[in-house]
Amino acid sequence: MTGFPKEKLRVGFVGSGFIAQFHLRSMIGVRNVEVTGVYSRSAERRDRIVSIVDELGLGTCTAHESLESLLRAENVDAIWILSPNHTRLGVMRKLHEEVKGGRSQVFAVACEKPLARTVAEAREMVRLAEDAGLNHGYLENQVFCTPVLRGKEIIWRRAASTTGRPYLARAAEEHSGPHEAWFWQGDQQGGGVLSDMMCHSVEVARHLLTAPGAPRNSLKVKAVNGTVATLKWTRPHYADLLRDRYGAEVDYRNRPSEDFARGTVELEDENGNELMIEATTSWAYVGAGLRIQLELLGPEYAMEFNSLGTGLKVFMSRAVTGSEGEDLVEKQNAEQGLMPVLEDEAGVYGYTDENRHMVECFRKGERPLETFHDGLAVVEILMGLYRSAELGQTVRFPAPELEDYVPPVARPRQ
């Protein structure tokens, strides 16, 4: 690739749902970027993205009626893949085809978590990106959370340098359930809450345990052990709520996905030291809203973060009434009582720094901190955890049987 650095990176979005809007909101804190195009299957949603781009002053955005049109646009340098999980490999195949055929000037691609639904899919995502000569980034926002960036820097500089590296990372993410129907469908999403949210937890924990400046593969996965359960959403009342909300395609009486998952990941560092990750995720949490909890422990120190332990809180009595919303915190579950308020969700959750990092790396022709290779490594861990839960035993790495493994909830209907 030549001609770097580019004055601006011109980004095209594939996808127009909740996460696309979150990325847009974060980009007001990113320099040297314009959002110049969007494609999704819904014309109404495409137009909504165009309106938000205009409202935020992020450039002049065109709504494209086909993926080919977006990829062939002369004012698109990089693609952000933000569409549902089951569509991402198809998007990547089309991008590869257009670039290799000389019909697209796109030179970089970023993909929202998880990279794919299976190891085989993830490995093909990597192959397609590299065969087309594309710079690639894996959009794992929790690695770029402001508390994670600051906490890791302090711990490794002040504590690990004098008493030894950290050896245990804990990560938990919980909320009351996803926004869209496809998240609840195992075959489309690739699983349940383990696939949807533990991808965050294992990667942010792996990042915290990795020495600054060291490659992520400096930590070797030795074994994983997982447990999954459906605690809430298979109960008749809640299964019926899902059907009423999303239609017959979400049938948790007969075809549920897990709403709770626990995983432990055993790793080894460059010097043979044993390290551990403990992760839990849930779609069955009822609280103020989305809760992220992180801990990092070492010989003489500890770091902890709770996203709902905010400095700003508001109280609203029963007399305060209004429509439901998410204006205080993501996945907000109430509009009354004592409520935490995240003043800058895009920043705290890491989207602003994530997009700033990706834009600058792509604009300068540099390799991002998180690439498709990291996305592949995460999917390998997730599939190991699913297989462990299915077998009821620890899965030891390397595990070649995971190459073609599909979690039970994602297998075709019989």
Tab-separated table of C-alpha atoms in Angstrom:
chain	number	residue	atom	x	y	z
A	1	MET	CA	0.000	0.000	0.000
A	2	THR	CA	1.262	3.471	-0.852
A	3	GLY	CA	0.259	7.083	-0.353
A	4	PHE	CA	0.193	7.084	3.454
A	5	PRO	CA	-0.686	8.878	5.572
A	6	LYS	CA	-4.034	9.753	4.047
A	7	GLU	CA	-5.397	13.177	4.947
A	8	LYS	CA	-8.725	11.611	5.944
A	9	LEU	CA	-10.073	8.095	6.183
A	10	ARG	CA	-13.401	7.756	4.363
A	11	VAL	CA	-15.438	4.998	5.976
A	12	GLY	CA	-18.372	2.988	4.652
A	13	PHE	CA	-20.693	1.195	7.076
A	14	VAL	CA	-22.186	-2.216	6.324
A	15	GLY	CA	-25.023	-2.433	8.803
A	16	SER	CA	-27.348	0.169	10.262
A	17	GLY	CA	-28.555	-1.178	13.594
A	18	PHE	CA	-27.878	-0.338	17.232
A	19	ILE	CA	-24.115	-0.903	17.096
A	20	ALA	CA	-23.719	1.195	13.943
A	21	GLN	CA	-25.339	4.118	15.728
A	22	PHE	CA	-23.038	3.597	18.730
A	23	HIS	CA	-20.012	3.773	16.435
A	24	LEU	CA	-21.324	6.962	14.841
A	25	ARG	CA	-21.871	8.644	18.210
A	26	SER	CA	-18.304	7.806	19.191
A	27	MET	CA	-16.802	9.208	15.997
A	28	ILE	CA	-17.512	12.804	16.981
A	29	GLY	CA	-14.426	12.314	19.184
A	30	VAL	CA	-12.277	11.053	16.278
A	31	ARG	CA	-10.260	13.302	13.991
A	32	ASN	CA	-9.418	12.719	10.316
A	33	VAL	CA	-12.478	10.611	9.530
A	34	GLU	CA	-15.628	10.931	7.430
A	35	VAL	CA	-18.487	8.441	7.096
A	36	THR	CA	-19.212	8.585	3.398
A	37	GLY	CA	-21.457	5.586	2.735
A	38	VAL	CA	-23.777	3.013	4.269
A	39	TYR	CA	-25.428	-0.172	3.072
A	40	SER	CA	-27.977	-2.366	4.795
A	41	ARG	CA	-31.040	-4.258	3.686
A	42	SER	CA	-33.403	-1.701	5.230
A	43	ALA	CA	-33.851	1.528	3.267
A	44	GLU	CA	-35.388	3.201	6.317
A	45	ARG	CA	-32.380	2.345	8.480
A	46	ARG	CA	-29.929	3.399	5.778
A	47	ASP	CA	-31.603	6.779	5.611
A	48	ARG	CA	-31.492	7.066	9.404
A	49	ILE	CA	-27.712	6.545	9.367
A	50	VAL	CA	-27.374	9.240	6.682
A	51	SER	CA	-29.371	11.626	8.882
A	52	ILE	CA	-27.242	10.904	11.955
A	53	VAL	CA	-24.018	11.413	9.982
A	54	ASP	CA	-25.352	14.781	8.828
A	55	GLU	CA	-26.526	15.704	12.326
A	56	LEU	CA	-23.107	14.897	13.834
A	57	GLY	CA	-21.155	16.631	11.081
A	58	LEU	CA	-19.270	13.462	10.100
A	59	GLY	CA	-19.316	14.136	6.354
A	60	THR	CA	-21.659	13.626	3.442
A	61	CYS	CA	-22.998	10.072	3.560
A	62	THR	CA	-24.645	8.205	0.675
A	63	ALA	CA	-27.199	5.448	1.245
A	64	HIS	CA	-26.327	2.586	-1.130
A	65	GLU	CA	-28.984	0.136	-2.312
A	66	SER	CA	-26.461	-2.689	-2.777
A	67	LEU	CA	-23.248	-3.864	-1.148
A	68	GLU	CA	-21.493	-3.739	-4.531
A	69	SER	CA	-22.406	-0.081	-4.905
A	70	LEU	CA	-20.858	0.776	-1.533
A	71	LEU	CA	-17.678	-1.222	-2.203
A	72	ARG	CA	-17.228	0.368	-5.629
A	73	ALA	CA	-17.771	3.950	-4.433
A	74	GLU	CA	-14.754	6.136	-5.173
A	75	ASN	CA	-15.064	7.949	-1.842
A	76	VAL	CA	-14.816	4.858	0.428
A	77	ASP	CA	-11.386	3.805	1.758
A	78	ALA	CA	-12.346	1.429	4.565
A	79	ILE	CA	-15.304	-0.748	5.484
A	80	TRP	CA	-16.731	-1.186	8.991
A	81	ILE	CA	-18.602	-4.548	9.045
A	82	LEU	CA	-21.405	-3.987	11.575
A	83	SER	CA	-24.083	-6.284	10.162
A	84	PRO	CA	-25.525	-9.375	11.932
A	85	ASN	CA	-23.140	-12.263	12.631
A	86	HIS	CA	-24.546	-14.605	9.992
A	87	THR	CA	-23.926	-12.024	7.231
A	88	ARG	CA	-20.319	-11.067	7.975
A	89	LEU	CA	-18.541	-13.804	6.062
A	90	GLY	CA	-20.680	-13.062	2.997
A	91	VAL	CA	-19.755	-9.373	3.240
A	92	MET	CA	-16.072	-10.294	3.488
A	93	ARG	CA	-16.300	-12.617	0.491
A	94	LYS	CA	-17.866	-9.863	-1.597
A	95	LEU	CA	-15.245	-7.333	-0.454
A	96	HIS	CA	-12.471	-9.788	-1.363
A	97	GLU	CA	-14.055	-10.394	-4.771
A	98	GLU	CA	-14.413	-6.678	-5.561
A	99	VAL	CA	-10.885	-5.748	-4.428
A	100	LYS	CA	-9.245	-8.686	-6.229
A	101	GLY	CA	-11.245	-7.862	-9.348
A	102	GLY	CA	-9.985	-4.277	-9.323
A	103	ARG	CA	-13.488	-2.843	-8.876
A	104	SER	CA	-12.971	-1.497	-5.347
A	105	GLN	CA	-10.453	0.984	-3.951
A	106	VAL	CA	-11.051	-0.138	-0.339
A	107	PHE	CA	-7.742	-0.842	1.410
A	108	ALA	CA	-8.846	-1.582	5.004
A	109	VAL	CA	-11.615	-3.385	6.857
A	110	ALA	CA	-12.751	-3.474	10.478
A	111	CYS	CA	-15.212	-6.038	11.823
A	112	GLU	CA	-17.381	-5.808	14.923
A	113	LYS	CA	-17.120	-8.582	17.521
A	114	PRO	CA	-17.280	-11.558	17.286
A	115	LEU	CA	-15.324	-11.990	14.073
A	116	ALA	CA	-17.336	-15.063	13.096
A	117	ARG	CA	-19.611	-17.819	14.388
A	118	THR	CA	-17.104	-20.680	14.107
A	119	VAL	CA	-13.369	-21.215	13.859
A	120	ALA	CA	-13.710	-22.178	10.193
A	121	GLU	CA	-15.562	-18.941	9.425
A	122	ALA	CA	-13.069	-16.849	11.398
A	123	ARG	CA	-10.111	-18.454	9.648
A	124	GLU	CA	-11.691	-17.658	6.283
A	125	MET	CA	-12.231	-14.027	7.337
A	126	VAL	CA	-8.486	-13.768	8.024
A	127	ARG	CA	-7.556	-15.488	4.758
A	128	LEU	CA	-9.840	-13.296	2.648
A	129	ALA	CA	-8.576	-10.056	4.190
A	130	GLU	CA	-4.935	-10.959	3.744
A	131	ASP	CA	-5.325	-12.436	0.264
A	132	ALA	CA	-6.911	-9.140	-0.819
A	133	GLY	CA	-4.039	-7.182	0.766
A	134	LEU	CA	-6.367	-5.398	3.199
A	135	ASN	CA	-5.264	-3.902	6.487
A	136	HIS	CA	-7.654	-5.340	9.082
A	137	GLY	CA	-8.872	-4.496	12.566
A	138	TYR	CA	-11.012	-6.390	15.068
A	139	LEU	CA	-13.510	-4.101	16.797
A	140	GLU	CA	-13.324	-5.207	20.439
A	141	ASN	CA	-14.314	-2.066	22.302
A	142	GLN	CA	-13.602	-3.246	25.852
A	143	VAL	CA	-9.865	-3.390	25.120
A	144	PHE	CA	-10.133	0.373	24.523
A	145	CYS	CA	-12.348	1.226	27.524
A	146	THR	CA	-10.945	4.295	29.258
A	147	PRO	CA	-10.699	2.479	32.648
A	148	VAL	CA	-8.907	-0.439	30.967
A	149	LEU	CA	-6.397	1.798	29.183
A	150	ARG	CA	-5.625	3.793	32.318
A	151	GLY	CA	-5.767	0.864	34.738
A	152	LYS	CA	-3.474	-1.370	32.710
A	153	GLU	CA	-0.932	1.419	32.252
A	154	ILE	CA	-0.774	2.105	36.014
A	155	ILE	CA	-0.680	-1.547	37.103
A	156	TRP	CA	2.090	-2.589	34.717
A	157	ARG	CA	4.171	0.551	35.245
A	158	ARG	CA	3.941	0.863	39.037
A	159	ALA	CA	3.076	-2.567	40.442
A	160	ALA	CA	4.039	-5.321	38.000
A	161	SER	CA	7.450	-3.722	37.392
A	162	THR	CA	8.377	-4.082	41.067
A	163	THR	CA	6.488	-7.136	42.373
A	164	GLY	CA	5.814	-9.304	39.298
A	165	ARG	CA	3.304	-9.682	36.463
A	166	PRO	CA	-0.456	-10.072	37.062
A	167	TYR	CA	-1.699	-13.647	37.101
A	168	LEU	CA	-5.510	-13.497	37.337
A	169	ALA	CA	-8.021	-11.479	35.306
A	170	ARG	CA	-11.756	-11.560	35.987
A	171	ALA	CA	-14.296	-10.166	33.550
A	172	ALA	CA	-18.083	-10.152	33.712
A	173	GLU	CA	-20.724	-8.574	31.509
A	174	GLU	CA	-24.429	-8.775	32.214
A	175	HIS	CA	-27.648	-7.216	30.992
A	176	SER	CA	-31.296	-8.099	30.457
A	177	GLY	CA	-31.042	-9.260	26.830
A	178	PRO	CA	-30.214	-8.104	23.277
A	179	HIS	CA	-32.028	-5.565	21.092
A	180	GLU	CA	-32.676	-7.558	17.898
A	181	ALA	CA	-34.341	-10.884	17.075
A	182	TRP	CA	-31.277	-12.421	15.387
A	183	PHE	CA	-29.247	-12.241	18.620
A	184	TRP	CA	-31.681	-14.693	20.214
A	185	GLN	CA	-31.453	-17.200	17.317
A	186	GLY	CA	-28.567	-19.610	17.803
A	187	ASP	CA	-28.080	-20.441	14.129
A	188	GLN	CA	-27.865	-16.788	13.058
A	189	GLN	CA	-25.924	-15.399	16.000
A	190	GLY	CA	-23.683	-18.465	16.420
A	191	GLY	CA	-24.772	-19.293	19.946
A	192	GLY	CA	-26.249	-17.467	22.897
A	193	VAL	CA	-24.768	-15.196	25.521
A	194	LEU	CA	-21.414	-17.014	25.440
A	195	SER	CA	-20.884	-16.100	21.799
A	196	ASP	CA	-22.463	-12.664	22.093
A	197	MET	CA	-20.758	-11.370	25.242
A	198	MET	CA	-17.955	-13.636	26.407
A	199	CYS	CA	-16.041	-12.583	23.309
A	200	HIS	CA	-15.682	-9.260	25.167
A	201	SER	CA	-14.722	-10.822	28.475
A	202	VAL	CA	-12.010	-13.222	27.317
A	203	GLU	CA	-10.335	-10.640	25.083
A	204	VAL	CA	-10.257	-7.775	27.575
A	205	ALA	CA	-8.908	-10.203	30.195
A	206	ARG	CA	-6.289	-11.528	27.778
A	207	HIS	CA	-5.317	-7.934	26.982
A	208	LEU	CA	-4.936	-7.002	30.661
A	209	LEU	CA	-2.691	-10.022	31.254
A	210	THR	CA	-0.466	-9.288	28.239
A	211	ALA	CA	2.650	-7.240	28.967
A	212	PRO	CA	2.638	-3.785	27.338
A	213	GLY	CA	4.243	-3.971	23.911
A	214	ALA	CA	4.158	-7.787	23.819
A	215	PRO	CA	2.174	-9.567	21.093
A	216	ARG	CA	-1.112	-11.070	22.235
A	217	ASN	CA	0.109	-14.539	21.221
A	218	SER	CA	2.850	-14.229	23.840
A	219	LEU	CA	0.223	-15.839	26.087
A	220	LYS	CA	-0.489	-19.442	25.161
A	221	VAL	CA	-3.918	-20.983	25.834
A	222	LYS	CA	-3.453	-24.309	27.632
A	223	ALA	CA	-7.022	-25.342	28.535
A	224	VAL	CA	-10.585	-24.038	28.845
A	225	ASN	CA	-13.570	-25.094	30.919
A	226	GLY	CA	-17.086	-23.804	30.311
A	227	THR	CA	-20.621	-24.041	31.666
A	228	VAL	CA	-23.809	-22.776	30.030
A	229	ALA	CA	-27.391	-22.598	31.261
A	230	THR	CA	-30.744	-21.070	30.401
A	231	LEU	CA	-31.935	-19.595	33.682
A	232	LYS	CA	-34.642	-17.092	32.754
A	233	TRP	CA	-35.800	-16.991	29.166
A	234	THR	CA	-37.082	-20.594	28.884
A	235	ARG	CA	-39.577	-20.008	31.692
A	236	PRO	CA	-42.997	-19.977	29.989
A	237	HIS	CA	-43.844	-16.368	30.825
A	238	TYR	CA	-40.535	-15.033	29.491
A	239	ALA	CA	-40.471	-17.340	26.473
A	240	ASP	CA	-43.880	-15.945	25.541
A	241	LEU	CA	-42.607	-12.386	26.018
A	242	LEU	CA	-39.844	-13.063	23.488
A	243	ARG	CA	-42.329	-14.516	21.001
A	244	ASP	CA	-44.629	-11.511	21.422
A	245	ARG	CA	-41.723	-9.103	20.977
A	246	TYR	CA	-39.923	-10.755	18.047
A	247	GLY	CA	-42.413	-13.160	16.476
A	248	ALA	CA	-42.423	-16.918	15.956
A	249	GLU	CA	-38.779	-16.963	14.779
A	250	VAL	CA	-37.678	-16.559	18.426
A	251	ASP	CA	-39.081	-19.700	20.064
A	252	TYR	CA	-37.493	-20.221	23.484
A	253	ARG	CA	-39.998	-22.859	24.492
A	254	ASN	CA	-38.556	-25.222	21.866
A	255	ARG	CA	-35.273	-23.728	20.613
A	256	PRO	CA	-33.511	-21.660	23.272
A	257	SER	CA	-29.947	-20.406	23.465
A	258	GLU	CA	-28.075	-20.082	26.743
A	259	ASP	CA	-28.622	-16.898	28.766
A	260	PHE	CA	-25.808	-17.620	31.257
A	261	ALA	CA	-22.231	-18.713	30.651
A	262	ARG	CA	-19.164	-19.203	32.796
A	263	GLY	CA	-15.667	-19.843	31.508
A	264	THR	CA	-12.174	-20.349	32.861
A	265	VAL	CA	-9.172	-20.076	30.573
A	266	GLU	CA	-5.770	-21.382	31.630
A	267	LEU	CA	-2.813	-19.663	29.959
A	268	GLU	CA	0.962	-19.704	30.099
A	269	ASP	CA	3.254	-16.698	29.607
A	270	GLU	CA	6.659	-16.547	27.878
A	271	ASN	CA	8.408	-17.723	31.062
A	272	GLY	CA	6.106	-20.643	31.758
A	273	ASN	CA	4.096	-18.858	34.471
A	274	GLU	CA	0.502	-20.035	34.895
A	275	LEU	CA	-2.192	-17.392	34.353
A	276	MET	CA	-5.970	-17.591	34.654
A	277	ILE	CA	-9.025	-15.867	33.226
A	278	GLU	CA	-12.405	-16.151	34.933
A	279	ALA	CA	-15.335	-14.870	32.880
A	280	THR	CA	-19.096	-14.805	33.365
A	281	THR	CA	-21.803	-13.406	31.126
A	282	SER	CA	-25.574	-13.213	31.378
A	283	TRP	CA	-28.713	-12.057	29.588
A	284	ALA	CA	-30.649	-12.681	32.824
A	285	TYR	CA	-29.357	-9.751	34.887
A	286	VAL	CA	-31.933	-7.302	36.217
A	287	GLY	CA	-30.367	-4.072	37.446
A	288	ALA	CA	-30.019	-0.472	36.386
A	289	GLY	CA	-28.668	-1.571	32.994
A	290	LEU	CA	-25.587	-3.063	31.353
A	291	ARG	CA	-22.985	-3.960	33.992
A	292	ILE	CA	-19.329	-4.574	33.177
A	293	GLN	CA	-17.042	-5.717	36.001
A	294	LEU	CA	-13.286	-6.146	35.580
A	295	GLU	CA	-10.525	-7.190	37.975
A	296	LEU	CA	-6.788	-7.706	37.550
A	297	LEU	CA	-4.814	-9.324	40.363
A	298	GLY	CA	-1.088	-9.748	40.915
A	299	PRO	CA	1.361	-10.549	43.739
A	300	GLU	CA	0.907	-7.277	45.668
A	301	TYR	CA	-1.894	-5.407	43.907
A	302	ALA	CA	-5.387	-5.441	42.459
A	303	MET	CA	-7.378	-3.353	39.993
A	304	GLU	CA	-11.161	-3.283	39.742
A	305	PHE	CA	-13.851	-1.527	37.714
A	306	ASN	CA	-17.649	-1.597	37.764
A	307	SER	CA	-19.399	0.318	34.990
A	308	LEU	CA	-22.455	0.985	37.197
A	309	GLY	CA	-20.344	2.481	39.989
A	310	THR	CA	-20.705	5.883	38.373
A	311	GLY	CA	-19.840	9.237	39.882
A	312	LEU	CA	-23.134	10.685	38.648
A	313	LYS	CA	-26.472	9.367	39.909
A	314	VAL	CA	-29.998	10.722	39.712
A	315	PHE	CA	-33.110	9.891	41.728
A	316	MET	CA	-36.625	10.007	40.291
A	317	SER	CA	-39.716	9.446	42.422
A	318	ARG	CA	-42.908	7.663	41.364
A	319	ALA	CA	-44.336	11.012	40.350
A	320	VAL	CA	-41.817	11.267	37.508
A	321	THR	CA	-43.350	9.440	34.547
A	322	GLY	CA	-42.393	9.053	30.917
A	323	SER	CA	-41.653	6.620	28.145
A	324	GLU	CA	-39.009	3.899	28.337
A	325	GLY	CA	-35.541	4.765	27.072
A	326	GLU	CA	-31.807	4.239	27.363
A	327	ASP	CA	-30.750	7.823	27.994
A	328	LEU	CA	-29.019	7.114	31.329
A	329	VAL	CA	-27.266	3.802	30.665
A	330	GLU	CA	-27.342	1.106	27.965
A	331	LYS	CA	-29.991	-1.626	28.477
A	332	GLN	CA	-31.691	0.622	31.049
A	333	ASN	CA	-34.297	-1.346	33.025
A	334	ALA	CA	-36.142	1.416	34.893
A	335	GLU	CA	-37.038	5.094	34.720
A	336	GLN	CA	-37.592	5.624	38.445
A	337	GLY	CA	-35.519	5.280	41.619
A	338	LEU	CA	-31.806	5.898	42.170
A	339	MET	CA	-30.138	5.512	38.787
A	340	PRO	CA	-26.481	5.567	37.733
A	341	VAL	CA	-25.718	7.779	34.749
A	342	LEU	CA	-22.845	7.158	32.336
A	343	GLU	CA	-22.000	10.649	31.141
A	344	ASP	CA	-20.054	9.356	28.117
A	345	GLU	CA	-21.014	5.789	27.252
A	346	ALA	CA	-19.106	5.794	23.959
A	347	GLY	CA	-15.932	6.798	25.784
A	348	VAL	CA	-16.258	4.621	28.896
A	349	TYR	CA	-17.179	1.546	26.832
A	350	GLY	CA	-14.188	2.128	24.559
A	351	TYR	CA	-15.829	2.971	21.227
A	352	THR	CA	-14.228	6.407	20.920
A	353	ASP	CA	-10.658	5.232	21.518
A	354	GLU	CA	-11.268	2.085	19.471
A	355	ASN	CA	-12.395	4.081	16.435
A	356	ARG	CA	-9.666	6.678	16.922
A	357	HIS	CA	-7.083	3.884	16.960
A	358	MET	CA	-8.477	2.097	13.902
A	359	VAL	CA	-8.831	5.295	11.884
A	360	GLU	CA	-5.271	6.396	12.607
A	361	CYS	CA	-3.782	2.951	11.899
A	362	PHE	CA	-5.657	2.618	8.611
A	363	ARG	CA	-4.938	6.219	7.623
A	364	LYS	CA	-1.211	5.740	8.261
A	365	GLY	CA	-0.982	2.184	6.902
A	366	GLU	CA	-0.081	0.705	10.311
A	367	ARG	CA	-1.159	-2.571	11.904
A	368	PRO	CA	-3.869	-2.090	14.584
A	369	LEU	CA	-3.561	-3.367	18.149
A	370	GLU	CA	-6.505	-5.714	17.483
A	371	THR	CA	-6.561	-7.536	14.145
A	372	PHE	CA	-8.568	-10.367	12.594
A	373	HIS	CA	-5.957	-12.720	14.067
A	374	ASP	CA	-7.107	-11.677	17.532
A	375	GLY	CA	-10.704	-12.197	16.473
A	376	LEU	CA	-9.792	-15.721	15.358
A	377	ALA	CA	-8.044	-16.444	18.668
A	378	VAL	CA	-11.156	-15.328	20.557
A	379	VAL	CA	-13.430	-17.578	18.480
A	380	GLU	CA	-11.115	-20.542	19.171
A	381	ILE	CA	-11.483	-19.918	22.913
A	382	LEU	CA	-15.267	-19.546	22.632
A	383	MET	CA	-15.638	-22.792	20.677
A	384	GLY	CA	-13.456	-24.522	23.262
A	385	LEU	CA	-15.765	-23.279	26.012
A	386	TYR	CA	-18.869	-24.437	24.122
A	387	ARG	CA	-17.357	-27.875	23.552
A	388	SER	CA	-16.310	-28.096	27.191
A	389	ALA	CA	-19.866	-27.292	28.275
A	390	GLU	CA	-21.268	-29.881	25.859
A	391	LEU	CA	-18.872	-32.619	26.999
A	392	GLY	CA	-18.858	-31.683	30.669
A	393	GLN	CA	-15.051	-31.714	30.761
A	394	THR	CA	-12.027	-29.495	30.255
A	395	VAL	CA	-10.833	-28.999	26.670
A	396	ARG	CA	-7.055	-28.865	26.293
A	397	PHE	CA	-5.274	-26.869	23.592
A	398	PRO	CA	-4.242	-27.284	20.871
A	399	ALA	CA	-7.672	-28.652	19.964
A	400	PRO	CA	-7.876	-29.425	16.227
A	401	GLU	CA	-11.417	-30.775	16.672
A	402	LEU	CA	-12.599	-27.172	17.093
A	403	GLU	CA	-11.880	-26.352	13.428
A	404	ASP	CA	-15.286	-27.634	12.306
A	405	TYR	CA	-17.093	-27.442	15.641
A	406	VAL	CA	-20.536	-25.825	15.824
A	407	PRO	CA	-22.167	-25.185	19.229
A	408	PRO	CA	-25.333	-27.257	19.870
A	409	VAL	CA	-27.636	-24.208	19.858
A	410	ALA	CA	-26.270	-23.118	16.457
A	411	ARG	CA	-26.662	-26.477	14.697
A	412	PRO	CA	-29.292	-26.822	11.951
A	413	ARG	CA	-32.738	-27.847	13.070
A	414	GLN	CA	-33.346	-31.562	12.749
